[in-house]
Amino acid sequence: MKFVIQRNQLMESVQDVMKAISSKTTIPILSGMKLEATTDGVKLTGSDSDISIESFIPTEENGIVFVENIEPGSIILQAKYFPEIVRKLPEQTVEIESDEQFNVTIRSGSAEFNLNGQDPQEYPQLPKLHTENSFELPIDLLKDLIRQTVFAVSTSETRPILTGVNMVLRDEKLHFVATDSHRLASRTIPMSDITSEVTFKNIVIPGKSLNELNKILEDSQDKIEISVTENQILFRTKHLYFLSRLLDGNYPETSRLIPEQSKTNVVIDAKELLHSIDRASLLAKESRNNVVKLMTKDGHTIEISSNSPEVGKVLDEVKVDSIEGEELKISFSAKYMMDALKAINTEKVKILFTGAMRPFIIKPGSEEEEILQLILPVRTY
Amino acid sequence: MKTWSELNTLQPIVTKMLTNGIEKERIAHAYLFQGSRGTGKKEASILVAKSFFCPNQTEVEPCHVCRECKRIDSGNHPDLHWVKPDGASIKKEQIAHLQKEFTYTGLESNQKVYIIEHADRMTTNASNQLLKFLEEPSKNTVAILLTENNQSILNTIRSRCQIMSFKPLNPIALQQKLVENGVTEATARLTSYLTNNVSEAIELSHDGWFAKSREIVIKLIEVLHEQKDEAFLFLHNQWLNHFQDREQTQLGLDLLLIWYKDFIYYHIERQEAIIFMNEIDRFEKYTYTLSQKFATKAIKNILEAKSKLMANVNPTLVIEDLVLHLQR
């Protein structure tokens, strides 16, 4: 294998790929980075077996040549040293060459490094892309989807399937659902332009992978292509491929959990409610479960209160736009409520209660059905 | 020992059972390979993994040259998981990590194999955690537990595995093989007692450290019985300098154990079973001062010391305690 490459491009790719490589690996080969040269360009791969990132550098783009003198081949390099070497090379162009014994020579200007590589055959084979089984989304919409659901995944390993976000494509709609069995976050977007050939059912993407993906993607209107294979999901932007393994098992049926009718409906300014709950939780944080109490009062205000006997108590009133239905006293976790309000991110929110012991729903104020946050109340006396 | 046919010469029963299972596609979800050191447990587990993953096997024999086989040999196969004791035991976290791994789909295929070496060294917590995991196997998963000491595996775990007993190799055949390889008969007897693996035995017999160990153990016995007051001095001057870590101390204790066993054999006139053949003169000399009863007690003390060592007691203290008992 041999090629000459622009250092800046290589550096950028190396940094992207390094995000997937962890220093603690169970399989020794994953501490390395794979370099693969083809006539189209150079591909770098890094993986910690849960997620894998591939970055592609084309031979040329918009008339600017990035890679030259390519002799196809591949090699595994130690990820511990390679990025530092690339960063500190003296010239703008870098020549990388490897022989049959997996010895790698990196030349740039006056500097020459000889590294011991490893056999590329040892590296895990990432699944081939099935481009026909894929769909596209704008990157910022995908980031929204992730941000609005992933916080609700379970952090405990007792039910591993709940540590992921459930993705379903049904009735021309894409559903994202996450729950830790105390709360649930779901977001639905219409997918009318999708071809009916795309078929996958009920997959569960690990929350950790989605958080990682969210960090790597930059906000933009560009499209990202998503394809699902048998055991992995692939997110693909122009030059960056992000692969994650899926969680194995059946996600619980969540649609039945969401109450269809409500007894008390409140419309309220999201920011004011958030601040009020934040204040009330100041004292509640001390006691174990961070619980605040909400009480409807006369048609115009609700009272948010919290009482921790050993510290003190808070009382706060918030003006509401409207209250319909029965009077209500309910207690719930302040943290879950704040997470939900932050995720919705609209000016007004609508809260639908079905009694003090039943879960309640928070929706955006305007009649969009797409975001839904469900919280289970806490029993207090 | 790399192929099924090679394994067949050493462990015909196990090989037959495993290859039949693979051939008829009736692989159990969990196996427990038990057998003493060097009987080929690890080799067999690698072969099972290869037969499971290798795409071009002839009958049951994997090809050993394809990508999958090569990666299994080098430990880089992404869907094969090895669990080895971290320090003295297999910790709960290691099993938890394994379990987490299995909630994900496979990286390449949807088949997974995990091999737990020294499964008897799992902590109680780890065993219980594994138990839950063994009870509900996901499809296409094979667990292989390897142990030299099947008695310390939880009953509840043992009952969930298909047990494969690896027969100890015939010691006489092993001795002959060693002698053929140019090892002296005395050394051959000793090393064939300590391991079942020919190459390991040959390595031991050429090891200078091992030769010195034997010398020190004999010397200790001499000091214990002839100059009792010097025993502690000897211990600190020689024994502790030579047997430094836990594993080395275990080997020292093994040698000591063999000596007392030999002594009993001498007493009951089973000379052919004696391992320290060059020591017969000494046994003769001690017959009048050292009773059979005392030797039995000594063996008990040594075994106790061995188990204390396993339970993380300071090696120096263990040896000092043992010497105090033997001195009496």
JSON list of C-alpha atoms in Angstrom, two decimals, chain A residues 137-256:
[
{"chain": "A", "resi": 137, "resn": "LEU", "atom": "CA", "xyz": [-33.07, 12.96, 7.23]},
{"chain": "A", "resi": 138, "resn": "PRO", "atom": "CA", "xyz": [-31.69, 16.47, 7.68]},
{"chain": "A", "resi": 139, "resn": "ILE", "atom": "CA", "xyz": [-28.89, 16.37, 10.25]},
{"chain": "A", "resi": 140, "resn": "ASP", "atom": "CA", "xyz": [-30.45, 18.98, 12.54]},
{"chain": "A", "resi": 141, "resn": "LEU", "atom": "CA", "xyz": [-33.73, 17.08, 12.64]},
{"chain": "A", "resi": 142, "resn": "LEU", "atom": "CA", "xyz": [-31.91, 13.89, 13.60]},
{"chain": "A", "resi": 143, "resn": "LYS", "atom": "CA", "xyz": [-30.06, 15.78, 16.32]},
{"chain": "A", "resi": 144, "resn": "ASP", "atom": "CA", "xyz": [-33.41, 17.07, 17.61]},
{"chain": "A", "resi": 145, "resn": "LEU", "atom": "CA", "xyz": [-34.81, 13.56, 17.63]},
{"chain": "A", "resi": 146, "resn": "ILE", "atom": "CA", "xyz": [-31.87, 12.33, 19.63]},
{"chain": "A", "resi": 147, "resn": "ARG", "atom": "CA", "xyz": [-31.86, 15.26, 22.04]},
{"chain": "A", "resi": 148, "resn": "GLN", "atom": "CA", "xyz": [-35.57, 14.94, 22.76]},
{"chain": "A", "resi": 149, "resn": "THR", "atom": "CA", "xyz": [-35.57, 11.24, 23.53]},
{"chain": "A", "resi": 150, "resn": "VAL", "atom": "CA", "xyz": [-32.17, 9.95, 24.57]},
{"chain": "A", "resi": 151, "resn": "PHE", "atom": "CA", "xyz": [-32.18, 11.57, 28.04]},
{"chain": "A", "resi": 152, "resn": "ALA", "atom": "CA", "xyz": [-35.01, 9.24, 29.07]},
{"chain": "A", "resi": 153, "resn": "VAL", "atom": "CA", "xyz": [-33.15, 5.98, 28.50]},
{"chain": "A", "resi": 154, "resn": "SER", "atom": "CA", "xyz": [-32.53, 3.82, 31.52]},
{"chain": "A", "resi": 155, "resn": "THR", "atom": "CA", "xyz": [-29.10, 4.01, 33.15]},
{"chain": "A", "resi": 156, "resn": "SER", "atom": "CA", "xyz": [-29.48, 0.76, 35.04]},
{"chain": "A", "resi": 157, "resn": "GLU", "atom": "CA", "xyz": [-28.42, -2.49, 33.44]},
{"chain": "A", "resi": 158, "resn": "THR", "atom": "CA", "xyz": [-31.17, -4.56, 35.01]},
{"chain": "A", "resi": 159, "resn": "ARG", "atom": "CA", "xyz": [-33.26, -4.30, 31.87]},
{"chain": "A", "resi": 160, "resn": "PRO", "atom": "CA", "xyz": [-30.64, -3.78, 29.20]},
{"chain": "A", "resi": 161, "resn": "ILE", "atom": "CA", "xyz": [-33.16, -3.26, 26.42]},
{"chain": "A", "resi": 162, "resn": "LEU", "atom": "CA", "xyz": [-34.31, -0.01, 28.08]},
{"chain": "A", "resi": 163, "resn": "THR", "atom": "CA", "xyz": [-30.84, 1.50, 27.77]},
{"chain": "A", "resi": 164, "resn": "GLY", "atom": "CA", "xyz": [-31.63, 2.09, 24.12]},
{"chain": "A", "resi": 165, "resn": "VAL", "atom": "CA", "xyz": [-33.94, 4.20, 21.99]},
{"chain": "A", "resi": 166, "resn": "ASN", "atom": "CA", "xyz": [-36.60, 2.33, 20.08]},
{"chain": "A", "resi": 167, "resn": "MET", "atom": "CA", "xyz": [-36.85, 3.33, 16.42]},
{"chain": "A", "resi": 168, "resn": "VAL", "atom": "CA", "xyz": [-39.90, 2.24, 14.45]},
{"chain": "A", "resi": 169, "resn": "LEU", "atom": "CA", "xyz": [-41.01, 3.09, 10.95]},
{"chain": "A", "resi": 170, "resn": "ARG", "atom": "CA", "xyz": [-44.76, 2.69, 10.74]},
{"chain": "A", "resi": 171, "resn": "ASP", "atom": "CA", "xyz": [-47.56, 4.26, 8.69]},
{"chain": "A", "resi": 172, "resn": "GLU", "atom": "CA", "xyz": [-45.16, 6.64, 6.94]},
{"chain": "A", "resi": 173, "resn": "LYS", "atom": "CA", "xyz": [-43.98, 7.93, 10.27]},
{"chain": "A", "resi": 174, "resn": "LEU", "atom": "CA", "xyz": [-40.74, 7.54, 12.10]},
{"chain": "A", "resi": 175, "resn": "HIS", "atom": "CA", "xyz": [-41.10, 7.01, 15.85]},
{"chain": "A", "resi": 176, "resn": "PHE", "atom": "CA", "xyz": [-38.36, 7.44, 18.44]},
{"chain": "A", "resi": 177, "resn": "VAL", "atom": "CA", "xyz": [-39.26, 6.18, 21.91]},
{"chain": "A", "resi": 178, "resn": "ALA", "atom": "CA", "xyz": [-37.16, 5.99, 25.07]},
{"chain": "A", "resi": 179, "resn": "THR", "atom": "CA", "xyz": [-38.23, 5.00, 28.54]},
{"chain": "A", "resi": 180, "resn": "ASP", "atom": "CA", "xyz": [-36.69, 3.97, 31.85]},
{"chain": "A", "resi": 181, "resn": "SER", "atom": "CA", "xyz": [-40.05, 2.68, 33.11]},
{"chain": "A", "resi": 182, "resn": "HIS", "atom": "CA", "xyz": [-40.63, 5.82, 35.22]},
{"chain": "A", "resi": 183, "resn": "ARG", "atom": "CA", "xyz": [-40.92, 8.22, 32.32]},
{"chain": "A", "resi": 184, "resn": "LEU", "atom": "CA", "xyz": [-41.19, 8.05, 28.60]},
{"chain": "A", "resi": 185, "resn": "ALA", "atom": "CA", "xyz": [-40.10, 10.38, 25.83]},
{"chain": "A", "resi": 186, "resn": "SER", "atom": "CA", "xyz": [-41.30, 9.99, 22.31]},
{"chain": "A", "resi": 187, "resn": "ARG", "atom": "CA", "xyz": [-41.01, 11.94, 19.11]},
{"chain": "A", "resi": 188, "resn": "THR", "atom": "CA", "xyz": [-42.66, 11.21, 15.80]},
{"chain": "A", "resi": 189, "resn": "ILE", "atom": "CA", "xyz": [-41.88, 12.73, 12.44]},
{"chain": "A", "resi": 190, "resn": "PRO", "atom": "CA", "xyz": [-43.71, 12.22, 9.17]},
{"chain": "A", "resi": 191, "resn": "MET", "atom": "CA", "xyz": [-41.77, 10.38, 6.48]},
{"chain": "A", "resi": 192, "resn": "SER", "atom": "CA", "xyz": [-43.99, 10.82, 3.49]},
{"chain": "A", "resi": 193, "resn": "ASP", "atom": "CA", "xyz": [-41.25, 10.80, 0.86]},
{"chain": "A", "resi": 194, "resn": "ILE", "atom": "CA", "xyz": [-39.98, 7.42, 1.92]},
{"chain": "A", "resi": 195, "resn": "THR", "atom": "CA", "xyz": [-40.12, 4.53, -0.51]},
{"chain": "A", "resi": 196, "resn": "SER", "atom": "CA", "xyz": [-42.00, 1.49, 0.64]},
{"chain": "A", "resi": 197, "resn": "GLU", "atom": "CA", "xyz": [-38.97, -0.69, 0.03]},
{"chain": "A", "resi": 198, "resn": "VAL", "atom": "CA", "xyz": [-37.39, 0.43, 3.27]},
{"chain": "A", "resi": 199, "resn": "THR", "atom": "CA", "xyz": [-38.20, -2.25, 5.73]},
{"chain": "A", "resi": 200, "resn": "PHE", "atom": "CA", "xyz": [-36.97, -2.68, 9.21]},
{"chain": "A", "resi": 201, "resn": "LYS", "atom": "CA", "xyz": [-38.86, -3.37, 12.33]},
{"chain": "A", "resi": 202, "resn": "ASN", "atom": "CA", "xyz": [-38.55, -2.21, 15.82]},
{"chain": "A", "resi": 203, "resn": "ILE", "atom": "CA", "xyz": [-34.86, -1.75, 16.30]},
{"chain": "A", "resi": 204, "resn": "VAL", "atom": "CA", "xyz": [-33.26, -0.52, 19.51]},
{"chain": "A", "resi": 205, "resn": "ILE", "atom": "CA", "xyz": [-30.23, 1.75, 19.26]},
{"chain": "A", "resi": 206, "resn": "PRO", "atom": "CA", "xyz": [-28.04, 2.01, 22.39]},
{"chain": "A", "resi": 207, "resn": "GLY", "atom": "CA", "xyz": [-28.43, 5.41, 24.08]},
{"chain": "A", "resi": 208, "resn": "LYS", "atom": "CA", "xyz": [-24.67, 5.69, 24.45]},
{"chain": "A", "resi": 209, "resn": "SER", "atom": "CA", "xyz": [-24.16, 5.40, 20.71]},
{"chain": "A", "resi": 210, "resn": "LEU", "atom": "CA", "xyz": [-26.76, 8.10, 20.00]},
{"chain": "A", "resi": 211, "resn": "ASN", "atom": "CA", "xyz": [-25.12, 10.47, 22.49]},
{"chain": "A", "resi": 212, "resn": "GLU", "atom": "CA", "xyz": [-21.83, 9.88, 20.75]},
{"chain": "A", "resi": 213, "resn": "LEU", "atom": "CA", "xyz": [-23.38, 10.47, 17.33]},
{"chain": "A", "resi": 214, "resn": "ASN", "atom": "CA", "xyz": [-24.97, 13.67, 18.57]},
{"chain": "A", "resi": 215, "resn": "LYS", "atom": "CA", "xyz": [-21.56, 14.95, 19.64]},
{"chain": "A", "resi": 216, "resn": "ILE", "atom": "CA", "xyz": [-19.92, 14.13, 16.35]},
{"chain": "A", "resi": 217, "resn": "LEU", "atom": "CA", "xyz": [-22.54, 15.60, 14.03]},
{"chain": "A", "resi": 218, "resn": "GLU", "atom": "CA", "xyz": [-22.47, 19.33, 13.50]},
{"chain": "A", "resi": 219, "resn": "ASP", "atom": "CA", "xyz": [-25.70, 21.28, 13.15]},
{"chain": "A", "resi": 220, "resn": "SER", "atom": "CA", "xyz": [-26.48, 21.69, 9.48]},
{"chain": "A", "resi": 221, "resn": "GLN", "atom": "CA", "xyz": [-29.25, 21.35, 6.96]},
{"chain": "A", "resi": 222, "resn": "ASP", "atom": "CA", "xyz": [-27.36, 18.62, 5.10]},
{"chain": "A", "resi": 223, "resn": "LYS", "atom": "CA", "xyz": [-28.91, 15.23, 4.76]},
{"chain": "A", "resi": 224, "resn": "ILE", "atom": "CA", "xyz": [-27.78, 12.17, 6.64]},
{"chain": "A", "resi": 225, "resn": "GLU", "atom": "CA", "xyz": [-28.49, 8.73, 5.26]},
{"chain": "A", "resi": 226, "resn": "ILE", "atom": "CA", "xyz": [-29.62, 6.02, 7.67]},
{"chain": "A", "resi": 227, "resn": "SER", "atom": "CA", "xyz": [-29.51, 2.36, 6.82]},
{"chain": "A", "resi": 228, "resn": "VAL", "atom": "CA", "xyz": [-30.28, -0.60, 8.98]},
{"chain": "A", "resi": 229, "resn": "THR", "atom": "CA", "xyz": [-28.61, -3.96, 8.47]},
{"chain": "A", "resi": 230, "resn": "GLU", "atom": "CA", "xyz": [-29.19, -7.17, 10.34]},
{"chain": "A", "resi": 231, "resn": "ASN", "atom": "CA", "xyz": [-27.20, -6.25, 13.40]},
{"chain": "A", "resi": 232, "resn": "GLN", "atom": "CA", "xyz": [-25.98, -2.72, 12.90]},
{"chain": "A", "resi": 233, "resn": "ILE", "atom": "CA", "xyz": [-27.27, 0.71, 12.03]},
{"chain": "A", "resi": 234, "resn": "LEU", "atom": "CA", "xyz": [-25.34, 3.03, 9.78]},
{"chain": "A", "resi": 235, "resn": "PHE", "atom": "CA", "xyz": [-25.53, 6.83, 9.76]},
{"chain": "A", "resi": 236, "resn": "ARG", "atom": "CA", "xyz": [-23.81, 8.22, 6.74]},
{"chain": "A", "resi": 237, "resn": "THR", "atom": "CA", "xyz": [-22.89, 11.79, 5.89]},
{"chain": "A", "resi": 238, "resn": "LYS", "atom": "CA", "xyz": [-20.77, 12.80, 2.96]},
{"chain": "A", "resi": 239, "resn": "HIS", "atom": "CA", "xyz": [-17.44, 11.51, 4.21]},
{"chain": "A", "resi": 240, "resn": "LEU", "atom": "CA", "xyz": [-18.25, 10.12, 7.63]},
{"chain": "A", "resi": 241, "resn": "TYR", "atom": "CA", "xyz": [-19.82, 6.75, 8.35]},
{"chain": "A", "resi": 242, "resn": "PHE", "atom": "CA", "xyz": [-21.03, 6.09, 11.86]},
{"chain": "A", "resi": 243, "resn": "LEU", "atom": "CA", "xyz": [-21.96, 2.50, 12.70]},
{"chain": "A", "resi": 244, "resn": "SER", "atom": "CA", "xyz": [-23.46, 1.26, 15.92]},
{"chain": "A", "resi": 245, "resn": "ARG", "atom": "CA", "xyz": [-24.42, -2.17, 17.09]},
{"chain": "A", "resi": 246, "resn": "LEU", "atom": "CA", "xyz": [-28.02, -2.64, 18.13]},
{"chain": "A", "resi": 247, "resn": "LEU", "atom": "CA", "xyz": [-29.47, -3.94, 21.34]},
{"chain": "A", "resi": 248, "resn": "ASP", "atom": "CA", "xyz": [-30.71, -7.49, 21.14]},
{"chain": "A", "resi": 249, "resn": "GLY", "atom": "CA", "xyz": [-34.24, -8.23, 22.27]},
{"chain": "A", "resi": 250, "resn": "ASN", "atom": "CA", "xyz": [-37.79, -7.00, 22.02]},
{"chain": "A", "resi": 251, "resn": "TYR", "atom": "CA", "xyz": [-38.66, -3.51, 23.10]},
{"chain": "A", "resi": 252, "resn": "PRO", "atom": "CA", "xyz": [-41.74, -3.39, 25.31]},
{"chain": "A", "resi": 253, "resn": "GLU", "atom": "CA", "xyz": [-44.95, -2.20, 23.71]},
{"chain": "A", "resi": 254, "resn": "THR", "atom": "CA", "xyz": [-45.24, 1.41, 24.79]},
{"chain": "A", "resi": 255, "resn": "SER", "atom": "CA", "xyz": [-48.23, 2.78, 22.90]},
{"chain": "A", "resi": 256, "resn": "ARG", "atom": "CA", "xyz": [-50.69, 1.26, 25.37]}
]
